[in-house]
């Protein structure tokens, strides 16, 4: 049947209610993450500006302000905002002309590998390091072939990759390095933003992330030339009103979301600090529970506490899956990030690299569980979560 032949008639506009109320449960479950909402009255002046100047998108004043503010806050040279992190990955890969084979991790969110598929590149999965759950440099080097064009590592859970080793391999084999830094907002090593590593870094500002613009993302570029190229690709490929560099997508962030980002940025240090307190509370309590170990890294990195992953070993009475279900039944919506591995999913599992043993990734995927962590989480809900864990 054609769409136009569908029997349901459109309701008259007059019958559509102005606002359909949404029920908010009195005692909602505890999500694994939740966005911080700044006081609504602080957002009103932003809305008034948008309403009066009628500049809704296409690199408006709030969009420009947010790019500058993020460059300054993160300590990075150039930022290009995008409509989401997946679009940012796609744009970054296009800007670097990535194709052929790209070495990446199986322990990540699907968007990392999907972006490679979307530009026609073949993901080559390599095992991860058991200390930080990021791509293991030795495996990267062993996977390089004459078809390899790039490495796409992920700073998983905001744990910094071994950027020095990755950069050495990239130099030797002349590969591009694009970091999926979706989890790494504000993460620093050696007093510098981790986002300065590689050829490009990609951020996600999805509602579940440490810093959010409802949906959104960004690409960090090292110079103005690269930023301009990405900005053109983000805007259909237009160089100016009539001249087109090449066909591309609409990947722009709008003024409403940019304004929300500017307001979020006022609170971000306090939000990350509150996450740090929750992380410390979990750490202290979990030290007494056999078979459960917080999965955090040592070393001198400044973390953002975007996730609170734990590993559930054979010493614990039940496995990670059963524990996850037990928490969820009690209204604590823990999540198995990242299980299953991407290399075990349809569309990827037939790749030659997906059929390797990948022992560390498979063990960590089996044992992983992410507990709730977000700035609105109360100490009592953290304690309730710990109480369930301590009863096995
Ligand atoms: C590692 C990773 N990469 C990419 C993305 C995609 O970002 P977005 O949801 O903003 O498209 C996400 C999460 O959403 C992610 O966790």
mmCIF file of C-alpha atoms and ligand atoms in Angstrom:
data_model
loop_
_atom_site.group_PDB
_atom_site.id
_atom_site.type_symbol
_atom_site.label_atom_id
_atom_site.label_comp_id
_atom_site.label_asym_id
_atom_site.label_seq_id
_atom_site.Cartn_x
_atom_site.Cartn_y
_atom_site.Cartn_z
ATOM 1 C CA UNK A 1 0.000 0.000 0.000
ATOM 2 C CA UNK A 2 1.199 3.486 -0.784
ATOM 3 C CA UNK A 3 1.441 5.968 2.060
ATOM 4 C CA UNK A 4 -1.172 8.146 0.367
ATOM 5 C CA UNK A 5 -3.621 5.214 0.292
ATOM 6 C CA UNK A 6 -3.400 4.581 4.057
ATOM 7 C CA UNK A 7 -6.964 4.560 5.461
ATOM 8 C CA UNK A 8 -6.371 6.525 8.709
ATOM 9 C CA UNK A 9 -7.481 10.118 8.250
ATOM 10 C CA UNK A 10 -5.431 12.920 9.786
ATOM 11 C CA UNK A 11 -7.199 14.414 12.851
ATOM 12 C CA UNK A 12 -8.352 18.000 12.540
ATOM 13 C CA UNK A 13 -5.705 20.287 14.014
ATOM 14 C CA UNK A 14 -8.235 21.780 16.426
ATOM 15 C CA UNK A 15 -8.617 18.355 18.109
ATOM 16 C CA UNK A 16 -4.888 18.011 18.944
ATOM 17 C CA UNK A 17 -4.490 18.972 22.608
ATOM 18 C CA UNK A 18 -2.059 21.801 23.343
ATOM 19 C CA UNK A 19 -0.034 19.745 25.809
ATOM 20 C CA UNK A 20 -0.428 16.085 26.653
ATOM 21 C CA UNK A 21 0.567 15.665 30.302
ATOM 22 C CA UNK A 22 3.276 13.051 30.961
ATOM 23 C CA UNK A 23 2.996 11.021 34.161
ATOM 24 C CA UNK A 24 6.078 11.192 36.355
ATOM 25 C CA UNK A 25 6.063 8.206 38.752
ATOM 26 C CA UNK A 26 6.227 9.148 42.451
ATOM 27 C CA UNK A 27 9.194 6.813 43.014
ATOM 28 C CA UNK A 28 10.976 6.462 39.684
ATOM 29 C CA UNK A 29 13.659 3.784 39.300
ATOM 30 C CA UNK A 30 17.309 4.819 39.594
ATOM 31 C CA UNK A 31 18.810 5.103 36.106
ATOM 32 C CA UNK A 32 22.462 4.321 35.416
ATOM 33 C CA UNK A 33 22.846 7.954 34.400
ATOM 34 C CA UNK A 34 20.649 11.035 34.360
ATOM 35 C CA UNK A 35 21.197 14.509 32.911
ATOM 36 C CA UNK A 36 21.662 17.488 35.204
ATOM 37 C CA UNK A 37 19.018 20.113 34.470
ATOM 38 C CA UNK A 38 20.088 23.662 35.365
ATOM 39 C CA UNK A 39 17.437 25.869 37.045
ATOM 40 C CA UNK A 40 14.785 26.565 34.398
ATOM 41 C CA UNK A 41 14.704 30.296 35.186
ATOM 42 C CA UNK A 42 18.377 30.525 34.177
ATOM 43 C CA UNK A 43 17.499 29.170 30.738
ATOM 44 C CA UNK A 44 14.724 31.719 30.149
ATOM 45 C CA UNK A 45 17.051 34.628 29.186
ATOM 46 C CA UNK A 46 18.646 32.392 26.550
ATOM 47 C CA UNK A 47 15.192 31.570 25.191
ATOM 48 C CA UNK A 48 14.246 35.256 25.146
ATOM 49 C CA UNK A 49 17.329 36.044 23.072
ATOM 50 C CA UNK A 50 16.534 33.267 20.601
ATOM 51 C CA UNK A 51 12.898 34.396 20.377
ATOM 52 C CA UNK A 52 13.885 37.989 19.715
ATOM 53 C CA UNK A 53 16.681 37.452 17.212
ATOM 54 C CA UNK A 54 15.001 34.476 15.439
ATOM 55 C CA UNK A 55 18.398 32.927 14.697
ATOM 56 C CA UNK A 56 17.653 29.242 15.284
ATOM 57 C CA UNK A 57 20.521 27.405 13.585
ATOM 58 C CA UNK A 58 23.325 27.798 10.974
ATOM 59 C CA UNK A 59 26.173 28.865 13.272
ATOM 60 C CA UNK A 60 24.234 31.438 15.293
ATOM 61 C CA UNK A 61 25.604 33.504 18.198
ATOM 62 C CA UNK A 62 25.102 30.841 20.915
ATOM 63 C CA UNK A 63 26.669 28.201 18.668
ATOM 64 C CA UNK A 64 29.715 30.415 18.138
ATOM 65 C CA UNK A 65 29.904 31.245 21.858
ATOM 66 C CA UNK A 66 29.742 27.580 22.809
ATOM 67 C CA UNK A 67 32.554 26.645 20.410
ATOM 68 C CA UNK A 68 34.801 29.337 21.955
ATOM 69 C CA UNK A 69 33.745 28.487 25.535
ATOM 70 C CA UNK A 70 34.473 24.778 25.045
ATOM 71 C CA UNK A 71 37.850 25.469 23.432
ATOM 72 C CA UNK A 72 38.747 27.497 26.503
ATOM 73 C CA UNK A 73 37.254 25.124 29.098
ATOM 74 C CA UNK A 74 38.757 21.988 27.567
ATOM 75 C CA UNK A 75 42.071 23.627 26.635
ATOM 76 C CA UNK A 76 41.946 22.557 22.983
ATOM 77 C CA UNK A 77 42.780 24.504 19.813
ATOM 78 C CA UNK A 78 39.581 24.261 17.711
ATOM 79 C CA UNK A 79 36.101 22.834 18.269
ATOM 80 C CA UNK A 80 33.384 22.144 15.684
ATOM 81 C CA UNK A 81 29.980 21.418 17.213
ATOM 82 C CA UNK A 82 27.846 18.735 15.581
ATOM 83 C CA UNK A 83 24.313 17.373 15.886
ATOM 84 C CA UNK A 84 25.524 14.246 17.757
ATOM 85 C CA UNK A 85 28.611 12.134 18.399
ATOM 86 C CA UNK A 86 27.897 9.604 15.656
ATOM 87 C CA UNK A 87 27.710 12.381 13.053
ATOM 88 C CA UNK A 88 30.940 13.783 14.498
ATOM 89 C CA UNK A 89 32.646 10.394 14.038
ATOM 90 C CA UNK A 90 31.395 10.192 10.448
ATOM 91 C CA UNK A 91 32.576 13.742 9.700
ATOM 92 C CA UNK A 92 35.985 13.137 11.310
ATOM 93 C CA UNK A 93 36.539 9.970 9.259
ATOM 94 C CA UNK A 94 35.470 11.785 6.075
ATOM 95 C CA UNK A 95 37.737 14.747 6.830
ATOM 96 C CA UNK A 96 40.722 12.403 7.266
ATOM 97 C CA UNK A 97 39.741 10.452 4.104
ATOM 98 C CA UNK A 98 39.717 7.222 6.057
ATOM 99 C CA UNK A 99 38.980 4.022 4.118
ATOM 100 C CA UNK A 100 40.287 0.468 3.722
ATOM 101 C CA UNK A 101 40.911 -1.152 7.108
ATOM 102 C CA UNK A 102 40.696 0.693 10.398
ATOM 103 C CA UNK A 103 41.957 -0.808 13.646
ATOM 104 C CA UNK A 104 39.486 -0.381 16.483
ATOM 105 C CA UNK A 105 38.191 -1.853 19.728
ATOM 106 C CA UNK A 106 35.347 -4.337 20.117
ATOM 107 C CA UNK A 107 34.658 -2.996 23.654
ATOM 108 C CA UNK A 108 32.699 0.167 22.923
ATOM 109 C CA UNK A 109 29.280 1.483 21.968
ATOM 110 C CA UNK A 110 28.087 0.434 18.503
ATOM 111 C CA UNK A 111 28.454 3.969 17.084
ATOM 112 C CA UNK A 112 32.257 3.583 16.928
ATOM 113 C CA UNK A 113 32.107 0.645 14.510
ATOM 114 C CA UNK A 114 28.962 1.891 12.727
ATOM 115 C CA UNK A 115 30.773 5.103 11.760
ATOM 116 C CA UNK A 116 33.437 2.995 10.031
ATOM 117 C CA UNK A 117 30.790 1.031 8.159
ATOM 118 C CA UNK A 118 29.072 4.277 7.141
ATOM 119 C CA UNK A 119 32.232 5.568 5.421
ATOM 120 C CA UNK A 120 32.819 2.191 3.761
ATOM 121 C CA UNK A 121 35.807 1.218 5.918
ATOM 122 C CA UNK A 122 36.309 -2.260 7.420
ATOM 123 C CA UNK A 123 36.684 -2.412 11.197
ATOM 124 C CA UNK A 124 39.594 -4.598 12.322
ATOM 125 C CA UNK A 125 39.032 -5.589 15.955
ATOM 126 C CA UNK A 126 42.014 -5.875 18.260
ATOM 127 C CA UNK A 127 42.064 -7.057 21.873
ATOM 128 C CA UNK A 128 42.027 -4.614 24.762
ATOM 129 C CA UNK A 129 44.299 -3.994 27.725
ATOM 130 C CA UNK A 130 43.095 -5.421 31.047
ATOM 131 C CA UNK A 131 44.215 -2.360 33.024
ATOM 132 C CA UNK A 132 42.235 0.294 31.168
ATOM 133 C CA UNK A 133 39.963 -1.661 28.740
ATOM 134 C CA UNK A 134 41.310 0.343 25.781
ATOM 135 C CA UNK A 135 43.038 -0.903 22.612
ATOM 136 C CA UNK A 136 46.237 -2.783 23.509
ATOM 137 C CA UNK A 137 49.106 -1.180 21.538
ATOM 138 C CA UNK A 138 50.894 -4.516 20.857
ATOM 139 C CA UNK A 139 47.743 -5.836 19.202
ATOM 140 C CA UNK A 140 47.417 -2.712 17.078
ATOM 141 C CA UNK A 141 50.886 -3.121 15.625
ATOM 142 C CA UNK A 142 50.284 -6.805 14.849
ATOM 143 C CA UNK A 143 47.054 -5.944 12.986
ATOM 144 C CA UNK A 144 48.544 -3.364 10.584
ATOM 145 C CA UNK A 145 48.395 -4.410 6.902
ATOM 146 C CA UNK A 146 49.002 -2.501 3.689
ATOM 147 C CA UNK A 147 45.257 -1.733 3.626
ATOM 148 C CA UNK A 148 45.249 -0.063 7.052
ATOM 149 C CA UNK A 149 44.534 3.665 6.839
ATOM 150 C CA UNK A 150 43.792 4.614 10.439
ATOM 151 C CA UNK A 151 43.366 3.691 14.096
ATOM 152 C CA UNK A 152 40.091 4.510 15.870
ATOM 153 C CA UNK A 153 40.733 4.022 19.609
ATOM 154 C CA UNK A 154 38.158 4.820 22.311
ATOM 155 C CA UNK A 155 38.967 6.353 25.710
ATOM 156 C CA UNK A 156 36.484 3.880 27.169
ATOM 157 C CA UNK A 157 34.747 5.046 30.405
ATOM 158 C CA UNK A 158 37.011 8.133 30.150
ATOM 159 C CA UNK A 159 40.126 5.999 30.846
ATOM 160 C CA UNK A 160 42.888 7.556 28.712
ATOM 161 C CA UNK A 161 44.346 5.313 25.991
ATOM 162 C CA UNK A 162 48.089 4.731 25.796
ATOM 163 C CA UNK A 163 48.384 7.694 23.429
ATOM 164 C CA UNK A 164 52.203 7.682 23.339
ATOM 165 C CA UNK A 165 52.347 4.082 22.098
ATOM 166 C CA UNK A 166 49.497 4.654 19.621
ATOM 167 C CA UNK A 167 51.179 7.750 18.232
ATOM 168 C CA UNK A 168 54.478 5.858 17.786
ATOM 169 C CA UNK A 169 52.725 3.098 15.809
ATOM 170 C CA UNK A 170 50.840 5.682 13.726
ATOM 171 C CA UNK A 171 54.101 7.465 12.881
ATOM 172 C CA UNK A 172 55.882 4.257 11.864
ATOM 173 C CA UNK A 173 53.055 3.014 9.611
ATOM 174 C CA UNK A 174 51.801 6.469 8.518
ATOM 175 C CA UNK A 175 48.303 6.004 9.901
ATOM 176 C CA UNK A 176 45.712 8.574 10.924
ATOM 177 C CA UNK A 177 44.517 8.455 14.531
ATOM 178 C CA UNK A 178 40.973 9.548 15.341
ATOM 179 C CA UNK A 179 40.064 9.196 19.006
ATOM 180 C CA UNK A 180 36.491 8.376 19.930
ATOM 181 C CA UNK A 181 36.495 10.543 23.051
ATOM 182 C CA UNK A 182 32.716 10.322 23.610
ATOM 183 C CA UNK A 183 33.364 9.438 27.279
ATOM 184 C CA UNK A 184 36.367 11.704 27.832
ATOM 185 C CA UNK A 185 34.981 15.230 28.333
ATOM 186 C CA UNK A 186 37.401 17.083 30.627
ATOM 187 C CA UNK A 187 39.814 14.147 31.048
ATOM 188 C CA UNK A 188 43.461 15.198 31.372
ATOM 189 C CA UNK A 189 46.833 13.486 31.493
ATOM 190 C CA UNK A 190 50.088 15.254 32.366
ATOM 191 C CA UNK A 191 48.104 18.453 32.966
ATOM 192 C CA UNK A 192 46.829 18.504 29.355
ATOM 193 C CA UNK A 193 43.521 17.623 27.763
ATOM 194 C CA UNK A 194 43.457 14.082 26.393
ATOM 195 C CA UNK A 195 41.534 15.602 23.453
ATOM 196 C CA UNK A 196 44.772 17.083 22.082
ATOM 197 C CA UNK A 197 46.042 13.632 21.081
ATOM 198 C CA UNK A 198 45.889 12.122 17.598
ATOM 199 C CA UNK A 199 44.748 13.821 14.392
ATOM 200 C CA UNK A 200 41.222 14.461 15.663
ATOM 201 C CA UNK A 201 39.130 13.709 18.744
ATOM 202 C CA UNK A 202 35.385 13.229 18.764
ATOM 203 C CA UNK A 203 33.034 14.033 21.659
ATOM 204 C CA UNK A 204 29.401 13.129 22.336
ATOM 205 C CA UNK A 205 27.077 15.531 24.154
ATOM 206 C CA UNK A 206 24.239 13.017 24.345
ATOM 207 C CA UNK A 207 21.897 13.354 27.337
ATOM 208 C CA UNK A 208 23.680 10.424 29.024
ATOM 209 C CA UNK A 209 27.083 12.097 28.947
ATOM 210 C CA UNK A 210 28.954 14.148 31.576
ATOM 211 C CA UNK A 211 28.314 17.333 29.547
ATOM 212 C CA UNK A 212 25.178 17.331 27.425
ATOM 213 C CA UNK A 213 23.241 19.431 24.939
ATOM 214 C CA UNK A 214 20.265 16.978 24.846
ATOM 215 C CA UNK A 215 21.843 15.503 21.684
ATOM 216 C CA UNK A 216 25.103 16.871 20.322
ATOM 217 C CA UNK A 217 28.746 16.289 19.696
ATOM 218 C CA UNK A 218 31.989 17.948 18.670
ATOM 219 C CA UNK A 219 35.249 17.419 16.830
ATOM 220 C CA UNK A 220 38.531 18.757 18.171
ATOM 221 C CA UNK A 221 40.906 19.890 15.396
ATOM 222 C CA UNK A 222 44.555 20.896 15.681
ATOM 223 C CA UNK A 223 44.396 23.895 13.288
ATOM 224 C CA UNK A 224 42.033 26.365 11.624
ATOM 225 C CA UNK A 225 42.399 24.699 8.220
ATOM 226 C CA UNK A 226 41.138 21.349 9.519
ATOM 227 C CA UNK A 227 38.329 23.022 11.477
ATOM 228 C CA UNK A 228 37.189 24.898 8.335
ATOM 229 C CA UNK A 229 37.172 21.656 6.372
ATOM 230 C CA UNK A 230 35.033 19.962 9.052
ATOM 231 C CA UNK A 231 32.714 22.987 9.252
ATOM 232 C CA UNK A 232 32.137 22.744 5.485
ATOM 233 C CA UNK A 233 31.461 18.998 5.670
ATOM 234 C CA UNK A 234 29.044 19.662 8.560
ATOM 235 C CA UNK A 235 27.056 22.064 6.335
ATOM 236 C CA UNK A 236 26.267 19.930 3.236
ATOM 237 C CA UNK A 237 29.794 20.545 1.873
ATOM 238 C CA UNK A 238 29.094 24.252 1.116
ATOM 239 C CA UNK A 239 32.153 26.487 0.731
ATOM 240 C CA UNK A 240 29.904 29.515 0.258
ATOM 241 C CA UNK A 241 26.305 30.135 -0.857
ATOM 242 C CA UNK A 242 26.813 28.656 -4.309
ATOM 243 C CA UNK A 243 30.031 26.653 -4.275
ATOM 244 C CA UNK A 244 30.113 23.086 -2.974
ATOM 245 C CA UNK A 245 33.316 21.218 -2.029
ATOM 246 C CA UNK A 246 31.642 17.805 -2.123
ATOM 247 C CA UNK A 247 28.369 16.198 -1.163
ATOM 248 C CA UNK A 248 27.983 15.973 2.601
ATOM 249 C CA UNK A 249 25.375 15.890 5.341
ATOM 250 C CA UNK A 250 23.635 18.355 7.618
ATOM 251 C CA UNK A 251 25.444 17.804 10.921
ATOM 252 C CA UNK A 252 24.836 21.156 12.630
ATOM 253 C CA UNK A 253 23.903 21.835 16.265
ATOM 254 C CA UNK A 254 21.079 24.378 16.738
ATOM 255 C CA UNK A 255 20.866 27.515 18.885
ATOM 256 C CA UNK A 256 18.560 26.033 21.534
ATOM 257 C CA UNK A 257 20.974 23.179 22.237
ATOM 258 C CA UNK A 258 24.020 25.467 22.085
ATOM 259 C CA UNK A 259 22.390 27.759 24.660
ATOM 260 C CA UNK A 260 21.726 24.748 26.906
ATOM 261 C CA UNK A 261 25.401 23.807 26.552
ATOM 262 C CA UNK A 262 26.499 27.300 27.618
ATOM 263 C CA UNK A 263 24.313 27.034 30.715
ATOM 264 C CA UNK A 264 25.564 23.494 31.534
ATOM 265 C CA UNK A 265 29.131 24.708 31.305
ATOM 266 C CA UNK A 266 28.544 27.057 34.275
ATOM 267 C CA UNK A 267 27.923 23.995 36.460
ATOM 268 C CA UNK A 268 30.290 21.435 34.970
ATOM 269 C CA UNK A 269 33.070 21.576 37.590
ATOM 270 C CA UNK A 270 30.589 21.005 40.435
ATOM 271 C CA UNK A 271 28.902 18.198 38.497
ATOM 272 C CA UNK A 272 32.178 16.354 37.922
ATOM 273 C CA UNK A 273 33.159 16.911 41.578
ATOM 274 C CA UNK A 274 29.848 15.339 42.747
ATOM 275 C CA UNK A 275 30.513 12.351 40.456
ATOM 276 C CA UNK A 276 33.953 12.055 42.102
ATOM 277 C CA UNK A 277 32.335 11.921 45.571
ATOM 278 C CA UNK A 278 29.967 9.153 44.482
ATOM 279 C CA UNK A 279 32.857 7.223 42.948
ATOM 280 C CA UNK A 280 34.823 7.515 46.223
ATOM 281 C CA UNK A 281 31.789 6.271 48.217
ATOM 282 C CA UNK A 282 31.438 3.202 45.973
ATOM 283 C CA UNK A 283 35.196 2.548 46.185
ATOM 284 C CA UNK A 284 35.258 2.635 49.983
ATOM 285 C CA UNK A 285 32.304 0.234 50.316
ATOM 286 C CA UNK A 286 33.316 -2.205 47.568
ATOM 287 C CA UNK A 287 36.686 -2.850 49.194
ATOM 288 C CA UNK A 288 34.811 -5.165 51.630
ATOM 289 C CA UNK A 289 32.930 -7.211 49.015
ATOM 290 C CA UNK A 290 34.687 -10.321 47.691
ATOM 291 C CA UNK A 291 34.384 -10.949 43.962
ATOM 292 C CA UNK A 292 33.574 -7.347 42.997
ATOM 293 C CA UNK A 293 36.296 -4.908 41.983
ATOM 294 C CA UNK A 294 35.795 -1.319 40.813
ATOM 295 C CA UNK A 295 37.209 -1.036 37.286
ATOM 296 C CA UNK A 296 39.125 2.216 37.547
ATOM 297 C CA UNK A 297 42.618 3.073 36.480
ATOM 298 C CA UNK A 298 45.573 4.215 38.521
ATOM 299 C CA UNK A 299 48.112 6.788 37.387
ATOM 300 C CA UNK A 300 47.997 10.545 37.307
ATOM 301 C CA UNK A 301 45.002 11.114 35.012
ATOM 302 C CA UNK A 302 42.247 13.570 35.927
ATOM 303 C CA UNK A 303 39.083 11.551 35.363
ATOM 304 C CA UNK A 304 35.488 12.684 34.809
ATOM 305 C CA UNK A 305 33.761 9.713 36.553
ATOM 306 C CA UNK A 306 31.426 9.346 33.594
ATOM 307 C CA UNK A 307 30.715 5.698 34.475
ATOM 308 C CA UNK A 308 31.205 3.474 37.504
ATOM 309 C CA UNK A 309 32.178 0.094 36.013
ATOM 310 C CA UNK A 310 32.780 -2.934 38.214
ATOM 311 C CA UNK A 311 34.095 -6.402 37.369
ATOM 312 C CA UNK A 312 32.175 -9.334 38.836
ATOM 313 C CA UNK A 313 34.554 -12.280 39.112
ATOM 314 C CA UNK A 314 34.015 -16.023 39.723
ATOM 315 C CA UNK A 315 34.488 -15.376 43.473
ATOM 316 C CA UNK A 316 31.123 -13.612 43.613
ATOM 317 C CA UNK A 317 28.053 -15.841 44.185
ATOM 318 C CA UNK A 318 26.342 -14.862 40.894
ATOM 319 C CA UNK A 319 27.596 -13.638 37.511
ATOM 320 C CA UNK A 320 27.379 -10.060 36.211
ATOM 321 C CA UNK A 321 24.216 -10.771 34.246
ATOM 322 C CA UNK A 322 22.344 -12.195 37.235
ATOM 323 C CA UNK A 323 23.560 -9.357 39.445
ATOM 324 C CA UNK A 324 22.383 -6.827 36.861
ATOM 325 C CA UNK A 325 18.914 -8.406 36.829
ATOM 326 C CA UNK A 326 18.804 -8.447 40.634
ATOM 327 C CA UNK A 327 19.637 -4.722 40.796
ATOM 328 C CA UNK A 328 17.130 -3.906 38.066
ATOM 329 C CA UNK A 329 14.386 -5.832 39.895
ATOM 330 C CA UNK A 330 15.094 -3.580 42.885
ATOM 331 C CA UNK A 331 14.719 -0.460 40.708
ATOM 332 C CA UNK A 332 18.483 0.161 40.320
ATOM 333 C CA UNK A 333 18.938 0.244 36.575
ATOM 334 C CA UNK A 334 22.563 -0.930 36.270
ATOM 335 C CA UNK A 335 23.686 -1.616 32.677
ATOM 336 C CA UNK A 336 26.058 -4.106 31.010
ATOM 337 C CA UNK A 337 28.214 -1.578 29.133
ATOM 338 C CA UNK A 338 29.710 -3.093 26.950
ATOM 339 C CA UNK A 339 28.228 -6.514 26.591
ATOM 340 C CA UNK A 340 27.915 -8.050 24.055
ATOM 341 C CA UNK A 341 31.107 -7.028 22.263
ATOM 342 C CA UNK A 342 30.599 -5.384 18.876
ATOM 343 C CA UNK A 343 32.544 -8.186 17.222
ATOM 344 C CA UNK A 344 29.821 -10.606 18.382
ATOM 345 C CA UNK A 345 26.953 -8.573 16.932
ATOM 346 C CA UNK A 346 25.183 -9.130 13.615
ATOM 347 C CA UNK A 347 26.868 -7.167 10.851
ATOM 348 C CA UNK A 348 30.287 -7.570 12.461
ATOM 349 C CA UNK A 349 30.638 -11.171 13.652
ATOM 350 C CA UNK A 350 31.518 -12.472 10.187
ATOM 351 C CA UNK A 351 34.596 -10.258 9.900
ATOM 352 C CA UNK A 352 37.888 -12.205 10.108
ATOM 353 C CA UNK A 353 39.053 -10.090 13.061
ATOM 354 C CA UNK A 354 35.813 -10.884 14.937
ATOM 355 C CA UNK A 355 36.618 -14.603 14.866
ATOM 356 C CA UNK A 356 39.857 -14.174 16.858
ATOM 357 C CA UNK A 357 39.878 -15.221 20.534
ATOM 358 C CA UNK A 358 40.159 -11.598 21.873
ATOM 359 C CA UNK A 359 40.516 -13.104 25.380
ATOM 360 C CA UNK A 360 40.739 -9.925 27.450
ATOM 361 C CA UNK A 361 37.797 -8.242 25.736
ATOM 362 C CA UNK A 362 35.673 -11.370 26.104
ATOM 363 C CA UNK A 363 36.517 -11.771 29.807
ATOM 364 C CA UNK A 364 35.873 -8.113 30.617
ATOM 365 C CA UNK A 365 32.618 -8.138 28.623
ATOM 366 C CA UNK A 366 31.536 -11.193 30.635
ATOM 367 C CA UNK A 367 32.356 -9.561 33.996
ATOM 368 C CA UNK A 368 31.382 -5.936 33.367
ATOM 369 C CA UNK A 369 28.546 -4.087 35.061
ATOM 370 C CA UNK A 370 28.056 -0.306 35.286
ATOM 371 C CA UNK A 371 26.469 1.031 38.473
ATOM 372 C CA UNK A 372 24.421 4.261 38.601
ATOM 373 C CA UNK A 373 26.495 7.439 38.736
ATOM 374 C CA UNK A 374 25.240 10.951 38.033
ATOM 375 C CA UNK A 375 25.180 14.268 39.894
ATOM 376 C CA UNK A 376 21.568 13.859 41.095
ATOM 377 C CA UNK A 377 22.252 10.485 42.742
ATOM 378 C CA UNK A 378 21.846 10.663 46.526
ATOM 379 C CA UNK A 379 24.229 8.994 48.991
ATOM 380 C CA UNK A 380 21.313 6.875 50.230
ATOM 381 C CA UNK A 381 20.733 5.426 46.737
ATOM 382 C CA UNK A 382 24.448 4.647 46.446
ATOM 383 C CA UNK A 383 24.231 2.886 49.840
ATOM 384 C CA UNK A 384 21.141 0.972 48.727
ATOM 385 C CA UNK A 385 23.011 -0.241 45.636
ATOM 386 C CA UNK A 386 25.970 -1.301 47.782
ATOM 387 C CA UNK A 387 23.623 -3.066 50.194
ATOM 388 C CA UNK A 388 22.235 -5.218 47.359
ATOM 389 C CA UNK A 389 25.774 -6.019 46.137
ATOM 390 C CA UNK A 390 26.913 -6.995 49.629
ATOM 391 C CA UNK A 391 24.130 -9.572 49.960
ATOM 392 C CA UNK A 392 25.375 -11.474 46.919
HETATM 393 C C1 LIG B 1 31.997 5.380 22.772
HETATM 394 C C2 LIG B 1 30.869 6.099 22.082
HETATM 395 N N1 LIG B 1 31.054 6.546 20.825
HETATM 396 C C3 LIG B 1 30.100 7.204 20.160
HETATM 397 C C4 LIG B 1 28.868 7.460 20.747
HETATM 398 C C5 LIG B 1 27.813 8.116 19.937
HETATM 399 O O1 LIG B 1 27.446 9.369 20.412
HETATM 400 P P1 LIG B 1 25.982 9.946 20.124
HETATM 401 O O2 LIG B 1 25.013 9.167 20.940
HETATM 402 O O3 LIG B 1 26.097 11.378 20.569
HETATM 403 O O4 LIG B 1 25.734 9.823 18.669
HETATM 404 C C6 LIG B 1 28.637 7.019 22.071
HETATM 405 C C7 LIG B 1 27.392 7.228 22.816
HETATM 406 O O5 LIG B 1 26.393 7.591 22.706
HETATM 407 C C8 LIG B 1 29.649 6.311 22.747
HETATM 408 O O6 LIG B 1 29.462 5.846 23.993
#
